[in-house]
Structure formats: C-alpha cells, structure tokens
Coordinates of C-alpha atoms and ligand atoms in Angstrom, one line a residue:
M28 CA 14.4 -2.5 2.0
A29 CA 17.6 -2.2 3.6
A30 CA 19.4 -5.4 2.5
T31 CA 21.2 -3.6 -0.4
S32 CA 20.0 -0.1 -0.1
R33 CA 21.3 3.0 1.2
A34 CA 19.1 5.8 2.3
N35 CA 18.8 9.3 0.9
Q36 CA 22.1 11.3 1.4
E37 CA 20.7 13.3 4.4
S38 CA 20.8 10.3 6.9
D39 CA 23.4 7.8 7.7
V40 CA 22.1 4.3 7.0
E41 CA 23.1 1.0 8.5
Y42 CA 22.6 -2.2 6.7
A43 CA 20.2 -4.9 7.0
G44 CA 21.0 -7.7 9.6
K45 CA 22.1 -5.0 12.0
A46 CA 19.8 -3.7 14.9
A47 CA 18.6 -0.1 14.2
G48 CA 20.4 2.7 16.1
P49 CA 19.1 4.2 19.4
C50 CA 15.7 5.8 19.3
V51 CA 12.4 6.4 20.9
L52 CA 9.3 5.5 19.2
V53 CA 6.4 7.7 19.8
L54 CA 3.0 6.1 19.0
F55 CA 0.2 8.6 18.8
G56 CA -3.1 6.6 18.7
A57 CA -1.4 3.9 21.0
A58 CA -4.8 2.4 22.0
G59 CA -6.1 2.3 18.4
D60 CA -6.7 -0.4 16.0
L61 CA -3.6 0.0 13.9
T62 CA -1.3 0.0 16.9
K63 CA -3.0 -3.2 18.0
R64 CA -3.4 -5.1 14.7
K65 CA -0.2 -4.1 12.8
L66 CA 2.4 -2.0 14.8
I67 CA 2.6 -3.9 17.9
P68 CA 3.0 -7.4 16.4
A69 CA 5.4 -5.9 13.7
L70 CA 7.6 -4.4 16.5
F71 CA 7.5 -7.8 18.3
N72 CA 8.7 -9.4 15.1
L73 CA 11.4 -6.7 15.0
V74 CA 12.5 -7.7 18.6
R75 CA 12.6 -11.4 17.8
A76 CA 14.7 -10.5 14.6
K77 CA 16.9 -8.6 16.9
L78 CA 16.6 -5.7 14.6
L79 CA 15.6 -3.2 17.4
P80 CA 18.3 -1.4 19.4
E81 CA 19.1 -2.2 23.1
S82 CA 18.4 1.5 23.6
L83 CA 14.9 1.5 22.4
A84 CA 12.1 3.0 24.2
V85 CA 8.3 3.0 23.1
M86 CA 6.1 5.8 24.3
G87 CA 2.3 5.4 23.6
V88 CA 0.2 8.6 23.5
S89 CA -3.6 8.5 23.3
V90 CA -6.6 10.0 25.1
D91 CA -7.4 6.6 26.8
D92 CA -6.8 6.8 30.6
L93 CA -4.3 3.9 31.0
S94 CA -1.4 3.4 33.3
V95 CA 1.9 2.2 32.1
E96 CA 1.1 -1.3 33.3
D97 CA -2.2 -1.2 31.6
F98 CA -0.5 -0.3 28.4
R99 CA 2.1 -3.1 28.9
N100 CA -0.7 -5.6 29.6
Q101 CA -2.7 -4.4 26.5
V102 CA 0.3 -4.8 24.3
S103 CA 0.9 -8.4 25.6
E104 CA -2.8 -9.0 24.5
F105 CA -2.1 -7.8 21.0
L106 CA 0.6 -10.5 20.7
P107 CA 0.3 -14.2 19.7
A108 CA -0.1 -16.6 22.6
A109 CA 3.1 -18.1 21.9
A110 CA 5.0 -14.7 22.8
G111 CA 3.8 -15.1 26.5
G112 CA 6.4 -15.5 29.0
T113 CA 9.5 -15.4 26.6
E114 CA 12.5 -13.3 27.3
D115 CA 11.8 -11.4 24.0
L116 CA 8.4 -10.2 25.6
Q117 CA 10.2 -9.3 28.8
W118 CA 12.6 -7.2 26.9
F119 CA 9.9 -5.5 25.1
R120 CA 7.7 -4.9 28.0
Q121 CA 10.2 -3.1 30.0
R122 CA 10.7 -0.6 27.1
L123 CA 7.1 0.4 26.9
F124 CA 5.7 3.6 28.4
Y125 CA 2.5 5.5 28.2
E126 CA 1.4 9.1 28.4
R127 CA -2.4 10.1 28.5
G128 CA -2.9 13.1 26.4
D129 CA -5.4 15.1 24.1
F130 CA -3.7 16.1 20.9
A131 CA -5.1 19.6 20.9
D132 CA -3.6 20.4 24.2
P133 CA -0.1 22.0 24.2
N134 CA 0.4 20.4 27.7
T135 CA 0.5 16.9 26.1
F136 CA 3.5 17.9 24.3
S137 CA 5.3 19.6 27.0
K138 CA 4.7 16.6 29.1
L139 CA 5.9 14.5 26.3
Q140 CA 9.1 16.6 25.8
E141 CA 9.8 15.9 29.6
R142 CA 9.3 12.3 29.4
L143 CA 11.3 11.8 26.3
G144 CA 14.2 13.7 28.0
K145 CA 14.2 11.2 30.9
L146 CA 13.9 8.3 28.7
D147 CA 16.9 9.6 26.7
L148 CA 18.9 9.5 30.0
E149 CA 17.6 6.2 31.0
Y150 CA 17.6 4.3 27.6
H151 CA 20.5 6.4 25.9
S152 CA 18.2 7.1 23.0
E153 CA 20.5 10.0 22.2
G154 CA 17.5 12.3 21.4
N155 CA 16.4 10.5 18.4
Y156 CA 12.7 10.3 18.1
L157 CA 10.4 8.5 15.5
F158 CA 6.9 9.9 15.9
Y159 CA 4.2 7.7 14.3
M160 CA 0.7 9.1 13.5
A161 CA -1.3 6.0 14.1
T162 CA -4.5 8.3 14.4
A163 CA -7.4 9.5 12.6
P164 CA -6.3 11.7 9.7
R165 CA -7.7 15.0 11.1
F166 CA -5.0 15.0 13.8
F167 CA -2.1 14.6 11.4
G168 CA -1.4 18.2 10.8
Q169 CA -2.3 19.4 14.4
I170 CA 0.1 16.9 15.9
V171 CA 3.0 18.0 13.7
Q172 CA 2.2 21.7 14.6
Q173 CA 2.2 20.7 18.3
L174 CA 5.6 18.9 17.9
G175 CA 7.1 22.0 16.3
K176 CA 5.7 24.3 18.9
A177 CA 7.3 22.1 21.6
G178 CA 10.7 22.1 19.9
L179 CA 10.3 18.2 19.3
A180 CA 10.6 18.4 15.5
V181 CA 14.2 20.0 15.3
Q182 CA 16.9 17.8 14.3
D183 CA 20.5 18.6 14.1
K184 CA 24.0 16.7 13.7
R185 CA 23.5 15.0 16.8
C186 CA 20.0 13.6 16.8
W187 CA 17.2 12.9 14.2
R188 CA 13.6 13.5 14.5
R189 CA 11.1 11.8 11.7
V190 CA 7.5 11.6 11.4
V191 CA 5.4 9.0 10.0
I192 CA 2.2 9.8 8.4
E193 CA -0.4 7.1 7.6
K194 CA -2.9 7.2 4.9
P195 CA -5.3 8.8 4.0
F196 CA -3.0 11.7 3.0
G197 CA -5.9 14.2 2.3
H198 CA -9.1 13.5 0.5
D199 CA -8.3 15.1 -2.9
L200 CA -5.6 17.0 -4.5
E201 CA -6.3 20.3 -2.8
S202 CA -6.3 18.9 0.8
A203 CA -3.2 16.7 0.3
K204 CA -1.5 20.0 -0.9
A205 CA -2.5 21.8 2.1
L206 CA -1.6 18.9 4.5
N207 CA 1.8 18.9 2.8
R208 CA 2.2 22.6 3.3
E209 CA 1.1 22.5 7.0
I210 CA 3.6 19.6 7.7
K211 CA 6.3 21.1 5.7
S212 CA 6.0 24.4 7.8
V213 CA 7.4 22.5 10.6
L214 CA 9.5 19.5 9.0
Q215 CA 12.0 19.2 6.1
E216 CA 10.9 16.6 3.6
N217 CA 13.6 14.2 4.7
Q218 CA 11.9 14.0 8.1
I219 CA 8.6 12.9 6.6
Y220 CA 7.9 9.3 6.0
R221 CA 4.4 9.0 4.3
I222 CA 3.6 5.4 4.6
D223 CA 1.5 3.1 2.3
H224 CA 1.4 -0.4 3.7
Y225 CA 1.4 -1.9 0.3
L226 CA 5.1 -1.0 0.1
G227 CA 5.8 -3.3 3.1
K228 CA 4.4 -6.5 1.1
E229 CA 7.0 -8.8 0.2
T230 CA 5.7 -9.5 -3.4
V231 CA 5.3 -5.8 -4.0
Q232 CA 9.0 -5.2 -3.3
N233 CA 9.7 -8.2 -5.4
I234 CA 8.3 -6.5 -8.4
M235 CA 11.5 -4.4 -8.6
V236 CA 13.8 -7.4 -8.0
F237 CA 11.9 -9.5 -10.6
R238 CA 12.1 -6.7 -13.1
F239 CA 15.5 -5.2 -12.6
D240 CA 17.4 -8.5 -11.3
N241 CA 16.6 -10.7 -14.1
A242 CA 18.0 -10.1 -17.7
I243 CA 15.2 -11.8 -19.4
F244 CA 12.1 -9.7 -18.6
E245 CA 13.2 -6.0 -19.2
P246 CA 13.8 -6.4 -23.0
I247 CA 10.1 -7.4 -23.4
W248 CA 8.7 -5.1 -20.8
N249 CA 7.1 -2.6 -23.2
R250 CA 4.6 -1.7 -25.9
R251 CA 6.2 -3.9 -28.5
Y252 CA 5.4 -7.0 -26.7
I253 CA 2.8 -6.3 -24.1
D254 CA -0.9 -5.8 -25.2
H255 CA -2.1 -4.5 -21.8
V256 CA -1.8 -4.7 -18.0
Q257 CA -4.6 -5.5 -15.6
I258 CA -4.4 -4.7 -11.8
T259 CA -6.9 -6.4 -9.8
N260 CA -7.4 -5.8 -6.0
A261 CA -10.3 -7.6 -4.7
E262 CA -11.4 -8.0 -1.3
T263 CA -14.1 -10.1 0.3
V264 CA -14.4 -7.9 3.4
G265 CA -17.0 -5.2 3.4
V266 CA -16.4 -2.0 5.5
E267 CA -16.4 -3.8 8.8
R268 CA -16.2 -1.3 11.5
R269 CA -15.1 1.5 9.4
G270 CA -18.4 2.5 8.0
G271 CA -18.1 6.0 9.2
Y272 CA -14.9 6.7 7.7
F273 CA -15.5 4.7 4.5
D274 CA -18.8 6.4 3.6
T275 CA -17.1 9.8 3.5
A276 CA -14.1 8.4 1.5
G277 CA -15.2 5.6 -1.1
T278 CA -13.0 3.0 -2.8
L279 CA -11.6 5.5 -5.3
R280 CA -10.0 7.6 -2.6
D281 CA -9.3 4.7 -0.3
M282 CA -7.4 2.6 -2.8
V283 CA -6.6 4.0 -5.8
P284 CA -4.1 7.2 -5.5
N285 CA -2.2 5.0 -3.0
H286 CA -2.1 1.2 -3.0
V287 CA -3.2 0.7 -6.8
M288 CA -0.8 3.5 -7.8
Q289 CA 2.2 1.8 -5.9
L290 CA 1.5 -1.4 -8.0
L291 CA 1.1 0.7 -11.2
T292 CA 4.1 2.6 -10.8
L293 CA 6.6 -0.3 -9.9
T294 CA 5.2 -2.3 -12.8
A295 CA 5.7 0.7 -15.3
M296 CA 8.7 2.5 -14.0
E297 CA 12.1 2.8 -15.4
S298 CA 15.1 1.2 -14.0
P299 CA 16.4 3.5 -11.4
V300 CA 20.2 4.4 -11.5
S301 CA 20.7 3.0 -8.1
F302 CA 18.8 1.8 -5.1
Q303 CA 18.8 5.1 -3.2
A304 CA 15.5 6.4 -2.0
D305 CA 15.2 9.4 -4.4
A306 CA 16.5 7.5 -7.3
V307 CA 13.6 5.0 -7.0
R308 CA 11.1 7.6 -6.0
N309 CA 12.1 9.7 -9.0
E310 CA 11.2 7.0 -11.4
Q311 CA 8.0 6.1 -9.7
A312 CA 7.2 9.8 -9.6
K313 CA 7.8 10.1 -13.4
V314 CA 5.1 7.4 -14.1
L315 CA 2.6 9.3 -12.1
H316 CA 3.4 12.3 -14.3
S317 CA 3.1 10.4 -17.4
L318 CA -0.3 9.1 -16.7
L319 CA -2.9 10.8 -19.1
H320 CA -5.3 12.9 -17.0
L321 CA -9.0 12.0 -17.9
N322 CA -11.2 14.7 -19.0
S323 CA -14.9 14.6 -18.2
E324 CA -15.7 12.6 -21.4
D325 CA -13.1 10.3 -20.6
V326 CA -14.2 9.8 -17.0
L327 CA -17.6 8.7 -18.4
Q328 CA -16.1 6.2 -20.8
R329 CA -13.2 4.8 -18.8
S330 CA -14.1 4.7 -15.3
V331 CA -16.8 2.6 -13.7
R332 CA -18.2 2.7 -10.1
G333 CA -20.1 0.4 -8.0
Q334 CA -21.7 -0.3 -4.7
Y335 CA -22.4 -3.7 -3.2
G336 CA -25.8 -4.9 -2.5
E337 CA -26.6 -8.0 -0.3
G338 CA -25.4 -11.3 -1.6
M339 CA -24.0 -14.7 -0.8
L340 CA -20.1 -14.8 0.3
G341 CA -18.3 -18.0 1.6
G342 CA -21.6 -19.8 1.9
E343 CA -23.3 -17.0 4.0
R344 CA -25.7 -14.2 3.2
V345 CA -23.9 -10.8 3.8
P346 CA -25.8 -7.4 4.0
G347 CA -25.6 -4.7 1.4
Y348 CA -23.3 -1.7 1.8
R349 CA -26.3 0.6 2.8
S350 CA -27.1 -1.8 5.7
E351 CA -23.6 -1.6 7.3
S352 CA -23.3 0.3 10.5
G353 CA -22.1 3.9 10.1
V354 CA -23.4 3.9 6.3
A355 CA -26.1 6.3 5.4
P356 CA -29.1 4.4 4.1
E357 CA -29.2 6.1 0.7
S358 CA -25.4 6.3 0.5
R359 CA -23.9 7.0 -3.1
T360 CA -20.5 6.1 -1.8
E361 CA -18.7 3.5 -4.2
T362 CA -17.2 0.3 -3.0
F363 CA -15.9 -0.7 -6.5
V364 CA -13.9 1.1 -9.0
A365 CA -12.6 0.1 -12.4
M366 CA -10.7 2.4 -14.6
K367 CA -8.7 2.4 -17.8
L368 CA -5.5 4.5 -17.6
N369 CA -2.7 5.4 -20.3
I370 CA 0.9 6.2 -19.7
D371 CA 1.9 8.6 -22.1
N372 CA 5.7 7.8 -22.5
W373 CA 7.8 5.7 -25.0
R374 CA 7.6 2.4 -23.1
W375 CA 4.0 2.4 -22.8
A376 CA 2.2 4.5 -25.4
G377 CA -1.0 2.7 -26.7
V378 CA -0.6 0.0 -23.7
P379 CA -3.8 0.4 -21.5
F380 CA -3.5 -0.3 -17.8
Y381 CA -6.8 -1.6 -16.6
L382 CA -7.4 -1.3 -12.7
R383 CA -10.4 -2.9 -10.7
T384 CA -10.6 -2.9 -6.9
G385 CA -13.5 -3.4 -4.8
K386 CA -15.1 -4.8 -1.5
R387 CA -17.4 -7.7 -1.2
L388 CA -16.0 -9.3 -4.3
A389 CA -16.2 -12.9 -5.1
Q390 CA -12.5 -13.7 -3.8
R391 CA -9.8 -12.0 -1.9
H392 CA -7.2 -11.7 -4.6
T393 CA -4.7 -9.0 -5.6
E394 CA -2.5 -9.5 -8.7
I395 CA -0.9 -7.6 -11.6
A396 CA -1.2 -9.4 -14.9
I397 CA 0.9 -8.6 -17.9
Q398 CA -0.7 -9.8 -21.1
F399 CA 1.6 -10.2 -23.8
K400 CA 0.5 -9.6 -27.5
R401 CA -0.5 -12.7 -29.7
M402 CA 2.3 -14.1 -31.8
P403 CA 2.5 -12.5 -35.2
F404 CA 2.3 -15.6 -37.2
E405 CA 0.2 -18.4 -35.8
L406 CA 2.1 -21.5 -37.0
F407 CA -0.5 -23.8 -35.3
R408 CA -3.7 -21.9 -36.2
N409 CA -5.3 -25.2 -37.6
A410 CA -4.6 -27.3 -34.5
P411 CA -7.3 -27.8 -32.0
F412 CA -6.9 -25.6 -29.0
H413 CA -7.6 -27.0 -25.7
K414 CA -7.7 -23.7 -24.3
L415 CA -6.9 -20.5 -26.2
H416 CA -3.7 -19.3 -24.9
T417 CA -1.8 -15.8 -24.9
N418 CA 1.2 -15.5 -22.7
T419 CA 0.4 -14.0 -19.4
L420 CA 2.7 -13.1 -16.7
V421 CA 1.0 -12.7 -13.3
I422 CA 2.5 -11.3 -10.1
Q423 CA 0.4 -12.4 -7.5
I424 CA 0.4 -10.3 -4.3
Q425 CA -2.2 -11.9 -2.0
P426 CA -3.4 -14.0 -0.7
V427 CA -1.0 -16.5 -2.5
E428 CA 2.2 -14.8 -3.2
G429 CA 4.1 -15.8 -6.3
I430 CA 4.6 -15.3 -10.0
S431 CA 3.4 -17.5 -12.9
L432 CA 3.7 -17.4 -16.5
S433 CA 1.3 -19.0 -19.0
F434 CA 2.5 -20.3 -22.2
G435 CA 1.4 -22.8 -24.9
A436 CA 2.4 -26.5 -25.1
K437 CA 1.7 -29.5 -27.0
I438 CA -0.9 -31.7 -25.5
P439 CA 0.7 -35.3 -25.4
G440 CA -0.7 -37.8 -27.9
P441 CA -0.6 -38.6 -31.5
L442 CA -2.5 -35.6 -32.6
L443 CA -1.1 -32.1 -32.6
R444 CA -3.2 -30.2 -30.0
V445 CA -2.0 -27.1 -28.2
G446 CA -3.1 -26.1 -24.7
S447 CA -2.1 -23.4 -22.3
V448 CA 0.1 -24.2 -19.1
D449 CA 1.5 -22.4 -16.3
M450 CA 5.0 -22.2 -14.9
S451 CA 4.7 -21.0 -11.5
F452 CA 6.6 -19.9 -8.4
E453 CA 5.0 -19.6 -4.9
Y454 CA 6.7 -17.6 -2.1
S455 CA 5.7 -20.0 0.6
K456 CA 6.6 -23.4 -1.1
Y457 CA 10.0 -21.9 -1.9
F458 CA 10.7 -19.8 1.2
G459 CA 8.4 -21.1 3.8
A460 CA 5.3 -19.2 5.4
D461 CA 5.8 -15.5 6.0
A462 CA 4.7 -14.5 9.6
Y463 CA 5.3 -10.8 8.8
T464 CA 2.5 -8.2 8.8
G465 CA 4.4 -5.8 6.4
Y466 CA 5.0 -3.0 8.8
E467 CA 8.3 -4.6 10.0
V468 CA 10.4 -3.5 7.1
L469 CA 8.6 0.0 7.0
L470 CA 9.3 0.5 10.8
Y471 CA 12.8 -0.6 10.5
D472 CA 13.4 1.5 7.4
C473 CA 12.3 4.6 9.4
M474 CA 14.5 3.8 12.1
I475 CA 17.5 3.6 9.9
G476 CA 16.5 6.6 7.8
D477 CA 15.9 4.7 4.4
A478 CA 12.8 6.5 2.8
T479 CA 12.8 4.3 -0.4
L480 CA 9.5 2.6 0.6
F481 CA 7.9 6.0 1.4
Q482 CA 6.0 8.7 -0.5
R483 CA 7.3 12.0 -1.2
A484 CA 5.1 15.1 -1.2
D485 CA 5.1 15.2 -5.2
M486 CA 4.2 11.5 -5.5
V487 CA 1.2 11.8 -3.2
E488 CA 0.0 15.0 -5.1
A489 CA 0.6 13.2 -8.3
G490 CA -1.6 10.1 -7.4
W491 CA -4.4 12.6 -6.4
S492 CA -4.2 14.5 -9.6
V493 CA -4.9 11.4 -11.4
V494 CA -8.2 10.6 -9.4
D495 CA -9.2 14.4 -8.8
P496 CA -11.1 14.6 -12.3
V497 CA -12.9 11.5 -11.6
L498 CA -13.9 12.7 -8.2
D499 CA -15.3 15.8 -10.0
V500 CA -17.4 14.2 -12.5
W501 CA -18.7 11.6 -10.0
R502 CA -19.6 14.3 -7.6
A503 CA -21.5 16.2 -10.4
L504 CA -23.3 13.2 -11.8
P505 CA -24.4 11.1 -8.6
P506 CA -24.8 7.3 -9.5
R507 CA -28.3 6.5 -10.7
K508 CA -28.6 2.7 -9.8
F509 CA -26.6 1.9 -6.6
P510 CA -26.3 -0.8 -5.4
N511 CA -25.3 -2.3 -8.7
Y512 CA -23.4 -5.4 -7.8
A513 CA -24.4 -8.3 -5.6
S514 CA -21.8 -9.2 -2.8
G515 CA -19.9 -12.3 -3.8
T516 CA -19.7 -11.4 -7.5
W517 CA -16.9 -9.6 -9.7
G518 CA -18.6 -6.1 -9.5
P519 CA -20.9 -4.4 -11.9
A520 CA -21.7 -5.3 -15.4
E521 CA -20.3 -2.0 -16.4
A522 CA -16.8 -3.1 -15.5
D523 CA -17.0 -6.1 -18.0
Q524 CA -18.3 -3.7 -20.4
L525 CA -15.4 -1.4 -20.1
M526 CA -13.1 -4.2 -21.3
E527 CA -15.6 -5.5 -24.1
L528 CA -15.4 -2.0 -25.6
D529 CA -11.7 -2.9 -26.2
D530 CA -12.3 -6.4 -27.3
R531 CA -10.8 -7.7 -23.9
Q532 CA -12.0 -9.2 -20.9
W533 CA -11.0 -9.4 -17.2
R534 CA -8.9 -12.3 -16.3
K535 CA -11.1 -15.1 -14.8
I536 CA -9.6 -15.5 -11.2
E537 CA -9.9 -19.2 -10.4
P538 CA -10.8 -20.0 -6.8
Ligands
BG6_18 C1 -6.4 0.0 3.5 C2 -7.9 0.6 3.1 O1 -5.5 1.1 3.2 O2 -6.1 -1.1 2.9 C3 -8.8 -0.6 3.3 O3 -8.3 1.7 3.8 C4 -8.5 -1.9 2.8 O4 -10.1 -0.2 3.1 C5 -7.1 -2.3 3.2 O5 -9.2 -3.0 3.2 C6 -6.4 -3.4 2.2 O6 -5.2 -3.8 2.6 P1 -4.8 -5.3 2.4 O7 -3.4 -5.3 3.0 O8 -5.8 -6.1 3.2 O9 -4.9 -5.5 1.1

C-alpha cells in the first residue's frame, strides 16, 4: 500500500519503488505449507522487483531436521522453473539460513538470538527483525512469549522488531481477547501485524481507490440510492488436506470475521482523513462497531448454515464433506454460511448487507455487488423488457478481477425495447496478467512499517463480536439435516429463502 501512503507515526516509512531497509526475516514454520505456497514465491517476486534490501537475510525456523543447504534447495523447488539459474535466485539463495528448533524450548530462542547477532554483523541488518508466524495458531502466543524472554522483542531508536501473526486469530471473541492480552504483554501494538491475506489482493485494495479517487460514486454510495449489498465468496475447493483444522473451525470462523469483514468494511467505511494506517483502520473499525449484533431470534432468521454432500463439480464426482480426510463421519461443522447484516449508521441504516461464503460451490467467484434502487418513475414501464434491469455495480475480486456496471439501454430496432447491458473493466485486459500472490505487498509493508493493511486488536475483536452470537446459537442448536447441499450447487435452499423473505434474490453468477 506504500505507493502513496505513510505508516503510523511510530515508524519511519520509505516510499514505494525503493527497496525496504535492512532486516532479517525470521520465518517460524519454514517447512510448512504457507511458506512454500505463498511466502517464498512472494519474497522472490520482491527480489525480482528489487524491493528487498541488499542487507536482507532470511532465517527459517521449524522442527524439521534440515541443513542450510537442504533449506536452500527446498526453497528453489517452491519457485517457478523459470527462476532456476537466474542471478536473482543466486542472490536470494545466499541470504537463506535455517535453524532447527522446537518452539516450546527456550534453547531454540537463545540459539536464534546468537544466530541473528551474527547475521547482523555479516549482513548489516542493523538489529531489525521481522518475525513471521507461519505456524499452527497454537504456537502464536508461545513464540511471542519466548521472543520476549530471549530479549528479541525489544525495539528502540536504533532498531525495530515486528511480529506478523497469521489467521486464525483466536476461535471466538474470548480466545481472541486472550491472545491479544498474551502478545501485548510482550509487544506494543505498533509491533504487531495481524495479517489477512485478502488485504493483499489488488482488487480488494482497489475498493478504496475506486470509492475515494473518483468523484462520481461517493455521492450515491448510501441508503438513498442503494437498495442492498451482496457479498459472495464462493469456492469450488473442499477442505483439501486441512480437514483436521477445518472440522474444528467451520466456515463461519474461517471466513467471516476476517476475509468477509474486510470486504464489508472497505465497501461501507467513510472516507478516511488521510491514508495513514490508523486513519484507514479507524474508519474500518467504526463500521465493525456499527454492525447490529444479532440476538438469538435474529440468528435463527438471518443466518443460514450448510454442509456439502457429494456431487458433481467440473465434470467429476466429488465426495461429501463427511468423507474428507480428517473430518468426523458425523461432523456438524458448516462449510457454507449466509447472513444478513445491518449497519446502524446514517449512511447505511435500512440497507441490508447479505453475505454468503462456502466451499464446493458451483463456481469459484468472489464479488461485491452494489444493488441500486429502482428508478422512482418508470417512464418505459410499458416497453417490452428484454431482461428486467436495475443498476448493479459489481466489484469482482476473483478469479476475474474487475468492475462492471449494468444499466438499461435501448435495444436497436424500430420498436422501443429496453435491455440490460454491462460496462465492464477487467484488470488483466487493461494492466496485463498479475503474477503476484498477494503476499508481496503485505511482506513489503511489514518491512517498511506500514500497518495500513493489517488488523488492529480492536478490529479483530469487533469482527469476532459479530459472529460470536451466531456461534452460540449454532452450538446450542445443532443442525438437523446436514449435509444439506450437493457439491457443485450454490448452497442450501435456506440461503435462497433468506433472500426471498425480503423479496430479493442472490445474483446469478454466470459461468
Ligand atoms: C483461508 C481459509 O484463509 O482463505 C481457507 O482458511 C480459504 O479455508 C482461503 O480457502 C480462501 O482464500 P482465497 O485467496 O483462495 O480466496
């Protein structure tokens, strides 16, 4: 986010286009999936973009018994074949180090401290350390405590120390608060970077540019003109190899207080007074605090849960959730959620926000649809409609990234017929294909101390406080007929009924 941004006042920020300042990046969970799939490719993209400092070192830490050479070889395997033999790869490999260690063992951290001291001398990293928790969530608090005890979390005028915490941040409001307390007993808030990879997505960041860098949308971005908003986050994948984790979490925890709330707050927030981290985050936090909390009755009427059964996807038969590995055969965990939320403020009073997110749905598709009100006077009401239209502005997040606006147009011909047409912009057609993982901007921002795209403690807790009442009611009333949607469909019938009750319907997502 650094192109035009400054970070929070506590740290000095450089501007985009410049390599980040000296530091050592310590990757806890260096042999894990996130490191392989996202962090290493993202770091390498930053190498190629010349955004990493000459004085960078990367120290991997995990329980796997690897030599430095093994780690370097593994890293090369995580990169696209085209990276092989390049100067960039040579540069990157030379800066990779590895330390085997158990996170519960204080020795791991004393050894780490020693290694980091040596790297400081060799790589001139000036004692600046970025600790990245790419581990299972149960280690987050423990690692921070160990960093504290080893004296690795103390920053002063000469050097900074920052910690990136992955999601899930807690599993409900109480545990999120407990984790915040635990890490804040060691770290200042400005040292904590709670990551949500949705904020690394170009189109998600573009919501702010679209809204606040164009004069024409903001005046109509409110309850006078908008009928409702639909946020859809549909995945075709099942739980893949994460059945064990997912079965204890479920879609509500996994997607709603974090990713879906990011989309909602960026859509609904007021314009920040500046692009400073706290100015932006204050506005997002205000939206979270304005969301009307659901009471038990509301939960029954305004939320829907589902679990996928077997079905056909992409021409293949796929198994039901309960047959996935790591999942209990009688599991009651939801893989689909739909909800209706209301934001209780001047801009949005009376405008429902409908959310739906689920796995094994008919298509991979994430979008925010702003549905405008019908016109107050229908001049052409007697003309035959090719397709009934209302104006809809759709911000497409993935897989296609773009924005489209549908509006009515006269169908050519001697008769007056009206149809709905689209004006659309696609990122890739305009700017070319995007090879980024989304983690590049997030890693770079941590290195330059720009926290705009990271969650503050209050935001994480406010997100959980929206879903907590739903978790409580769902726990008390287990679902009676899971699985309730077939893989390859758009979720359970109850999700459609949620809309029908309001005389609305979910947008049909065209293939
Ligand atoms: C993760 C969730 O945070 O986000 C996964 O734990 C989910 O369950 C994933 O599949 C979705 O991310 P993306 O970027 O593929 O939309």
